[in-house]
Amino acid sequence: MVSIGVVKGADTVEIAGLGVTIAEPFEVRPGVTLIPGGPAITADEAAKYSKDFVHYAAVVRNLPYATVSIRVHVNEGGQKLVESAWNSLWIFHLLSLAARRPCCSLYAVSRGWDEVGVSAANRNIIFNPFAPAEIDATSLQWMKDNDQRFDALTGNELFNTAMRCYGNSHYLFDHDMRVMLLWSGIEGLLSVDAELTRRIALYAALMLDGTPEQKVAHFDRVKKAYAIRSKAVHGGGATQAQLELGYAEASDILLILLRRCVELGRVPTAKEMDALAAGATVA
């Protein structure tokens, strides 16, 4: 169960996360700042103030893995702080797009007059933690520049679903399941329901912001990656190494598409893609 607990007297919530490291605080938007490391809390405090075992377990299990946090500050505290912190959970998805790697929330901590608010900020308490990497200044600035467009796109059903497919895929223990969920996000985002392999590869190439040569290379890359998806779905005997490669490729392909949607501020339609594809002439 995901929740944000805010205790009396608290004006700040810190949401621990995993996926990237940063050297110093970085303001994403007014009142919302990325900070290094996890919130200051001990296992004894988690045991004392957790409302139930789930919240306690979220802290104790993931305390060693917190590499970055989102600090949410609202002067009035109370319900406004709860709402702002809850909405800030999506920033971990934006952080994934900016860093081009999996990022997720773990648990949340708030400190008030007499007690500490402790809450699980992720439904998945037990999962294989992914290795973090430092996010550079360019990626952080991309995140800040695209924050409003990303926030608006979370209301788009296609984008919202594809983003959650990306985020949830990394919790699955089996790579074939990860591959299938990632490709489900890709197919849904591109609104593809027929001639899957070529159409997905074509749409992905059209979405890419690059040279004609880069688009052709991306077209071939997507086709090859989709072949691994087909083996995973239909039980085609893919090896573990192939499934791990398929997971990495599908993850990056979906990230590229989601980032491009954020930069455009919209999700291009299948009709628009078909018009672009049909507009060229063989010379």
mmCIF file of C-alpha atoms in Angstrom:
data_model
loop_
_atom_site.group_PDB
_atom_site.id
_atom_site.type_symbol
_atom_site.label_atom_id
_atom_site.label_comp_id
_atom_site.label_asym_id
_atom_site.label_seq_id
_atom_site.Cartn_x
_atom_site.Cartn_y
_atom_site.Cartn_z
ATOM 1 C CA MET A 1 0.000 0.000 0.000
ATOM 2 C CA VAL A 2 1.449 3.352 -1.052
ATOM 3 C CA SER A 3 0.751 6.336 1.193
ATOM 4 C CA ILE A 4 2.281 9.582 2.386
ATOM 5 C CA GLY A 5 2.112 10.058 6.141
ATOM 6 C CA VAL A 6 2.345 13.623 7.457
ATOM 7 C CA VAL A 7 2.408 14.213 11.207
ATOM 8 C CA LYS A 8 1.306 17.314 13.131
ATOM 9 C CA GLY A 9 3.789 20.160 12.874
ATOM 10 C CA ALA A 10 5.502 18.834 9.756
ATOM 11 C CA ASP A 11 6.080 21.164 6.828
ATOM 12 C CA THR A 12 8.409 18.845 4.889
ATOM 13 C CA VAL A 13 8.273 15.299 3.529
ATOM 14 C CA GLU A 14 11.341 13.501 2.234
ATOM 15 C CA ILE A 15 10.716 10.607 -0.168
ATOM 16 C CA ALA A 16 13.636 8.195 -0.420
ATOM 17 C CA GLY A 17 14.481 6.873 -3.854
ATOM 18 C CA LEU A 18 16.820 4.638 -5.785
ATOM 19 C CA GLY A 19 18.340 4.897 -9.262
ATOM 20 C CA VAL A 20 20.633 7.912 -9.342
ATOM 21 C CA THR A 21 23.046 9.813 -7.148
ATOM 22 C CA ILE A 22 23.555 13.572 -7.058
ATOM 23 C CA ALA A 23 26.328 15.642 -5.510
ATOM 24 C CA GLU A 24 24.217 18.545 -4.254
ATOM 25 C CA PRO A 25 20.543 19.604 -3.965
ATOM 26 C CA PHE A 26 18.725 20.486 -7.181
ATOM 27 C CA GLU A 27 15.385 22.326 -7.290
ATOM 28 C CA VAL A 28 12.964 20.706 -9.731
ATOM 29 C CA ARG A 29 10.142 23.159 -9.079
ATOM 30 C CA PRO A 30 9.301 25.554 -6.224
ATOM 31 C CA GLY A 31 9.051 23.535 -3.015
ATOM 32 C CA VAL A 32 10.326 20.303 -4.606
ATOM 33 C CA THR A 33 14.050 19.541 -4.470
ATOM 34 C CA LEU A 34 16.221 16.528 -5.227
ATOM 35 C CA ILE A 35 18.693 15.919 -2.386
ATOM 36 C CA PRO A 36 21.563 13.447 -1.997
ATOM 37 C CA GLY A 37 21.029 10.247 0.006
ATOM 38 C CA GLY A 38 18.026 9.071 1.964
ATOM 39 C CA PRO A 39 16.027 10.737 4.771
ATOM 40 C CA ALA A 40 17.560 10.607 8.240
ATOM 41 C CA ILE A 41 15.744 7.819 10.082
ATOM 42 C CA THR A 42 16.807 4.839 12.163
ATOM 43 C CA ALA A 43 15.355 1.349 12.317
ATOM 44 C CA ASP A 44 14.281 2.045 15.910
ATOM 45 C CA GLU A 45 12.345 5.139 14.806
ATOM 46 C CA ALA A 46 10.722 3.147 12.020
ATOM 47 C CA ALA A 47 9.661 0.481 14.534
ATOM 48 C CA LYS A 48 8.280 3.084 16.954
ATOM 49 C CA TYR A 49 6.341 5.264 14.526
ATOM 50 C CA SER A 50 5.219 2.930 11.717
ATOM 51 C CA LYS A 51 1.449 2.427 11.718
ATOM 52 C CA ASP A 52 1.783 -1.166 10.511
ATOM 53 C CA PHE A 53 4.371 -3.708 9.421
ATOM 54 C CA VAL A 54 4.277 -2.734 5.736
ATOM 55 C CA HIS A 55 5.565 0.772 6.453
ATOM 56 C CA TYR A 56 8.201 -0.553 8.847
ATOM 57 C CA ALA A 57 9.361 -3.137 6.332
ATOM 58 C CA ALA A 58 9.606 -0.532 3.556
ATOM 59 C CA VAL A 59 12.109 1.442 5.635
ATOM 60 C CA VAL A 60 14.139 -1.420 7.111
ATOM 61 C CA ARG A 61 14.396 -3.338 3.836
ATOM 62 C CA ASN A 62 15.276 -0.330 1.683
ATOM 63 C CA LEU A 63 17.217 1.908 4.077
ATOM 64 C CA PRO A 64 20.583 0.706 2.659
ATOM 65 C CA TYR A 65 19.502 1.351 -0.946
ATOM 66 C CA ALA A 66 18.308 4.961 -0.778
ATOM 67 C CA THR A 67 20.630 7.041 -2.973
ATOM 68 C CA VAL A 68 18.539 10.154 -3.601
ATOM 69 C CA SER A 69 15.441 11.786 -2.101
ATOM 70 C CA ILE A 70 12.760 14.227 -3.121
ATOM 71 C CA ARG A 71 12.226 16.884 -0.457
ATOM 72 C CA VAL A 72 8.748 18.434 -0.590
ATOM 73 C CA HIS A 73 8.203 21.596 1.442
ATOM 74 C CA VAL A 74 4.877 23.366 2.040
ATOM 75 C CA ASN A 75 4.764 26.078 4.723
ATOM 76 C CA GLU A 76 1.173 25.284 5.718
ATOM 77 C CA GLY A 77 1.886 21.574 6.119
ATOM 78 C CA GLY A 78 -1.242 19.443 6.584
ATOM 79 C CA GLN A 79 -3.331 18.305 3.622
ATOM 80 C CA LYS A 80 -1.530 20.597 1.168
ATOM 81 C CA LEU A 81 1.741 18.921 2.068
ATOM 82 C CA VAL A 82 0.186 15.471 1.679
ATOM 83 C CA GLU A 83 -1.150 16.336 -1.786
ATOM 84 C CA SER A 84 2.101 17.913 -2.949
ATOM 85 C CA ALA A 85 4.148 14.944 -1.720
ATOM 86 C CA TRP A 86 1.735 12.452 -3.288
ATOM 87 C CA ASN A 87 1.922 14.213 -6.656
ATOM 88 C CA SER A 88 5.707 14.317 -6.370
ATOM 89 C CA LEU A 89 5.888 10.513 -6.529
ATOM 90 C CA TRP A 90 5.571 10.884 -10.317
ATOM 91 C CA ILE A 91 8.805 12.869 -10.334
ATOM 92 C CA PHE A 92 10.666 9.585 -9.966
ATOM 93 C CA HIS A 93 9.295 8.654 -13.405
ATOM 94 C CA LEU A 94 10.498 12.000 -14.777
ATOM 95 C CA LEU A 95 13.850 11.300 -13.151
ATOM 96 C CA SER A 96 13.973 7.963 -15.008
ATOM 97 C CA LEU A 97 13.448 9.762 -18.315
ATOM 98 C CA ALA A 98 16.058 12.404 -17.515
ATOM 99 C CA ALA A 99 18.689 9.882 -16.389
ATOM 100 C CA ARG A 100 17.623 7.214 -18.930
ATOM 101 C CA ARG A 101 17.697 4.530 -16.258
ATOM 102 C CA PRO A 102 15.228 3.006 -13.749
ATOM 103 C CA CYS A 103 14.414 5.184 -10.735
ATOM 104 C CA CYS A 104 11.810 4.563 -8.049
ATOM 105 C CA SER A 105 10.484 5.745 -4.706
ATOM 106 C CA LEU A 106 11.050 3.630 -1.580
ATOM 107 C CA TYR A 107 9.621 5.209 1.586
ATOM 108 C CA ALA A 108 8.676 8.629 2.952
ATOM 109 C CA VAL A 109 9.547 10.395 6.197
ATOM 110 C CA SER A 110 8.131 13.542 7.825
ATOM 111 C CA ARG A 111 9.099 15.024 11.195
ATOM 112 C CA GLY A 112 6.648 16.981 13.329
ATOM 113 C CA TRP A 113 6.438 18.347 16.843
ATOM 114 C CA ASP A 114 6.340 15.068 18.742
ATOM 115 C CA GLU A 115 6.474 12.213 16.248
ATOM 116 C CA VAL A 116 7.825 10.957 12.937
ATOM 117 C CA GLY A 117 5.653 10.079 9.956
ATOM 118 C CA VAL A 118 6.793 6.858 8.284
ATOM 119 C CA SER A 119 5.146 5.457 5.162
ATOM 120 C CA ALA A 120 5.802 3.017 2.325
ATOM 121 C CA ALA A 121 6.151 4.957 -0.932
ATOM 122 C CA ASN A 122 6.258 1.862 -3.137
ATOM 123 C CA ARG A 123 3.963 -1.169 -3.389
ATOM 124 C CA ASN A 124 7.002 -3.331 -4.107
ATOM 125 C CA ILE A 125 8.992 -3.690 -0.917
ATOM 126 C CA ILE A 126 11.035 -6.707 -2.002
ATOM 127 C CA PHE A 127 12.741 -6.475 -5.413
ATOM 128 C CA ASN A 128 16.225 -6.727 -6.870
ATOM 129 C CA PRO A 129 17.626 -3.215 -6.360
ATOM 130 C CA PHE A 130 19.106 -1.703 -9.505
ATOM 131 C CA ALA A 131 22.559 -0.166 -9.438
ATOM 132 C CA PRO A 132 22.489 3.651 -9.249
ATOM 133 C CA ALA A 133 24.582 6.038 -11.338
ATOM 134 C CA GLU A 134 25.331 9.740 -10.967
ATOM 135 C CA ILE A 135 23.024 11.995 -12.975
ATOM 136 C CA ASP A 136 24.790 14.823 -14.794
ATOM 137 C CA ALA A 137 23.906 18.509 -14.917
ATOM 138 C CA THR A 138 22.569 18.315 -18.471
ATOM 139 C CA SER A 139 20.095 15.583 -17.525
ATOM 140 C CA LEU A 140 18.973 17.490 -14.438
ATOM 141 C CA GLN A 141 18.355 20.591 -16.541
ATOM 142 C CA TRP A 142 16.370 18.481 -19.063
ATOM 143 C CA MET A 143 14.255 17.326 -16.139
ATOM 144 C CA LYS A 144 13.595 20.877 -14.954
ATOM 145 C CA ASP A 145 12.908 22.207 -18.463
ATOM 146 C CA ASN A 146 10.392 19.450 -19.226
ATOM 147 C CA ASP A 147 8.690 19.241 -15.831
ATOM 148 C CA GLN A 148 5.485 21.045 -16.867
ATOM 149 C CA ARG A 149 5.135 19.122 -20.133
ATOM 150 C CA PHE A 150 5.653 15.835 -18.296
ATOM 151 C CA ASP A 151 3.084 16.793 -15.661
ATOM 152 C CA ALA A 152 0.517 17.577 -18.362
ATOM 153 C CA LEU A 153 1.204 14.288 -20.157
ATOM 154 C CA THR A 154 0.472 12.227 -17.040
ATOM 155 C CA GLY A 155 -3.165 13.001 -17.813
ATOM 156 C CA ASN A 156 -2.826 11.344 -21.229
ATOM 157 C CA GLU A 157 -3.953 7.715 -20.886
ATOM 158 C CA LEU A 158 -1.521 6.353 -23.495
ATOM 159 C CA PHE A 159 1.475 8.120 -21.972
ATOM 160 C CA ASN A 160 0.405 7.359 -18.397
ATOM 161 C CA THR A 161 0.042 3.638 -19.117
ATOM 162 C CA ALA A 162 3.322 3.401 -21.037
ATOM 163 C CA MET A 163 5.170 5.224 -18.271
ATOM 164 C CA ARG A 164 3.804 2.827 -15.667
ATOM 165 C CA CYS A 165 4.739 -0.146 -17.868
ATOM 166 C CA TYR A 166 8.290 1.146 -17.876
ATOM 167 C CA GLY A 167 8.359 1.800 -14.134
ATOM 168 C CA ASN A 168 6.771 -1.505 -13.096
ATOM 169 C CA SER A 169 8.843 -3.687 -15.432
ATOM 170 C CA HIS A 170 11.979 -3.360 -13.304
ATOM 171 C CA TYR A 171 10.355 -4.964 -10.255
ATOM 172 C CA LEU A 172 9.660 -8.251 -12.052
ATOM 173 C CA PHE A 173 12.092 -11.044 -11.265
ATOM 174 C CA ASP A 174 11.858 -12.810 -14.643
ATOM 175 C CA HIS A 175 13.338 -11.099 -17.684
ATOM 176 C CA ASP A 176 10.779 -12.549 -20.095
ATOM 177 C CA MET A 177 8.015 -10.891 -18.039
ATOM 178 C CA ARG A 178 9.940 -7.613 -18.110
ATOM 179 C CA VAL A 179 10.295 -7.806 -21.892
ATOM 180 C CA MET A 180 6.579 -8.426 -22.364
ATOM 181 C CA LEU A 181 5.527 -5.539 -20.110
ATOM 182 C CA LEU A 182 7.925 -3.105 -21.779
ATOM 183 C CA TRP A 183 6.706 -4.008 -25.265
ATOM 184 C CA SER A 184 3.137 -3.668 -24.070
ATOM 185 C CA GLY A 185 4.019 -0.081 -23.158
ATOM 186 C CA ILE A 186 5.670 0.528 -26.528
ATOM 187 C CA GLU A 187 2.760 -0.917 -28.518
ATOM 188 C CA GLY A 188 0.213 1.065 -26.511
ATOM 189 C CA LEU A 189 2.102 4.352 -26.743
ATOM 190 C CA LEU A 190 2.389 3.991 -30.524
ATOM 191 C CA SER A 191 -1.251 2.817 -30.886
ATOM 192 C CA VAL A 192 -0.135 -0.163 -32.949
ATOM 193 C CA ASP A 193 -2.579 -3.037 -33.433
ATOM 194 C CA ALA A 194 -1.543 -4.622 -36.767
ATOM 195 C CA GLU A 195 1.620 -5.421 -38.737
ATOM 196 C CA LEU A 196 3.393 -5.117 -35.440
ATOM 197 C CA THR A 197 7.081 -5.538 -36.170
ATOM 198 C CA ARG A 198 7.479 -3.194 -39.140
ATOM 199 C CA ARG A 199 4.937 -0.648 -37.917
ATOM 200 C CA ILE A 200 6.455 -0.356 -34.447
ATOM 201 C CA ALA A 201 9.954 -0.039 -35.917
ATOM 202 C CA LEU A 202 8.728 2.568 -38.423
ATOM 203 C CA TYR A 203 6.873 4.652 -35.833
ATOM 204 C CA ALA A 204 9.833 4.478 -33.437
ATOM 205 C CA ALA A 205 12.150 5.705 -36.203
ATOM 206 C CA LEU A 206 9.775 8.551 -37.068
ATOM 207 C CA MET A 207 9.700 9.596 -33.414
ATOM 208 C CA LEU A 208 13.486 9.682 -33.175
ATOM 209 C CA ASP A 209 14.995 13.166 -33.369
ATOM 210 C CA GLY A 210 18.022 12.335 -35.501
ATOM 211 C CA THR A 211 19.554 12.117 -38.966
ATOM 212 C CA PRO A 212 18.128 9.813 -41.671
ATOM 213 C CA GLU A 213 21.024 7.424 -41.039
ATOM 214 C CA GLN A 214 20.268 7.345 -37.309
ATOM 215 C CA LYS A 215 16.596 6.708 -38.023
ATOM 216 C CA VAL A 216 17.430 3.751 -40.296
ATOM 217 C CA ALA A 217 19.736 2.306 -37.640
ATOM 218 C CA HIS A 218 17.030 2.750 -35.002
ATOM 219 C CA PHE A 219 14.484 1.066 -37.281
ATOM 220 C CA ASP A 220 16.758 -1.992 -37.542
ATOM 221 C CA ARG A 221 17.451 -1.954 -33.810
ATOM 222 C CA VAL A 222 13.747 -1.980 -32.928
ATOM 223 C CA LYS A 223 13.027 -4.828 -35.357
ATOM 224 C CA LYS A 224 15.776 -6.964 -33.828
ATOM 225 C CA ALA A 225 14.619 -6.180 -30.291
ATOM 226 C CA TYR A 226 11.018 -7.049 -31.190
ATOM 227 C CA ALA A 227 12.151 -10.492 -32.326
ATOM 228 C CA ILE A 228 13.239 -11.211 -28.737
ATOM 229 C CA ARG A 229 9.844 -9.983 -27.534
ATOM 230 C CA SER A 230 8.156 -12.521 -29.814
ATOM 231 C CA LYS A 231 10.280 -15.338 -28.382
ATOM 232 C CA ALA A 232 9.407 -14.265 -24.838
ATOM 233 C CA VAL A 233 5.666 -14.081 -25.561
ATOM 234 C CA HIS A 234 5.387 -17.250 -27.601
ATOM 235 C CA GLY A 235 7.902 -19.375 -25.714
ATOM 236 C CA GLY A 236 10.378 -19.442 -28.586
ATOM 237 C CA GLY A 237 13.333 -20.715 -26.588
ATOM 238 C CA ALA A 238 15.165 -17.468 -25.927
ATOM 239 C CA THR A 239 18.264 -17.915 -23.774
ATOM 240 C CA GLN A 240 18.733 -16.029 -20.509
ATOM 241 C CA ALA A 241 21.364 -13.845 -22.179
ATOM 242 C CA GLN A 242 18.945 -13.016 -25.010
ATOM 243 C CA LEU A 243 16.190 -12.147 -22.529
ATOM 244 C CA GLU A 244 18.516 -9.877 -20.543
ATOM 245 C CA LEU A 245 19.520 -8.146 -23.786
ATOM 246 C CA GLY A 246 15.866 -7.919 -24.828
ATOM 247 C CA TYR A 247 14.994 -6.317 -21.488
ATOM 248 C CA ALA A 248 17.791 -3.735 -21.803
ATOM 249 C CA GLU A 249 16.871 -2.911 -25.413
ATOM 250 C CA ALA A 250 13.111 -2.657 -24.816
ATOM 251 C CA SER A 251 13.725 -0.535 -21.724
ATOM 252 C CA ASP A 252 15.872 1.940 -23.664
ATOM 253 C CA ILE A 253 13.514 2.016 -26.662
ATOM 254 C CA LEU A 254 10.542 2.865 -24.427
ATOM 255 C CA LEU A 255 12.602 5.497 -22.598
ATOM 256 C CA ILE A 256 13.490 7.158 -25.917
ATOM 257 C CA LEU A 257 9.817 7.253 -26.936
ATOM 258 C CA LEU A 258 8.633 8.626 -23.590
ATOM 259 C CA ARG A 259 11.346 11.290 -23.538
ATOM 260 C CA ARG A 260 10.401 12.362 -27.073
ATOM 261 C CA CYS A 261 6.726 12.652 -26.080
ATOM 262 C CA VAL A 262 7.724 14.865 -23.168
ATOM 263 C CA GLU A 263 9.880 17.062 -25.418
ATOM 264 C CA LEU A 264 6.988 17.370 -27.908
ATOM 265 C CA GLY A 265 4.469 17.927 -25.119
ATOM 266 C CA ARG A 266 2.068 15.409 -26.689
ATOM 267 C CA VAL A 267 1.686 11.825 -27.895
ATOM 268 C CA PRO A 268 1.668 11.707 -31.723
ATOM 269 C CA THR A 269 -1.243 9.738 -33.183
ATOM 270 C CA ALA A 270 -1.020 6.705 -35.460
ATOM 271 C CA LYS A 271 -2.721 8.777 -38.185
ATOM 272 C CA GLU A 272 0.007 11.406 -37.915
ATOM 273 C CA MET A 273 2.710 8.714 -38.137
ATOM 274 C CA ASP A 274 1.110 7.133 -41.198
ATOM 275 C CA ALA A 275 0.913 10.533 -42.904
ATOM 276 C CA LEU A 276 4.609 11.144 -42.245
ATOM 277 C CA ALA A 277 5.522 7.702 -43.576
ATOM 278 C CA ALA A 278 3.377 8.116 -46.697
ATOM 279 C CA GLY A 279 4.653 11.610 -47.422
ATOM 280 C CA ALA A 280 8.061 10.520 -48.662
ATOM 281 C CA THR A 281 8.833 9.676 -52.290
ATOM 282 C CA VAL A 282 11.263 7.091 -53.638
ATOM 283 C CA ALA A 283 13.685 8.899 -55.936
#
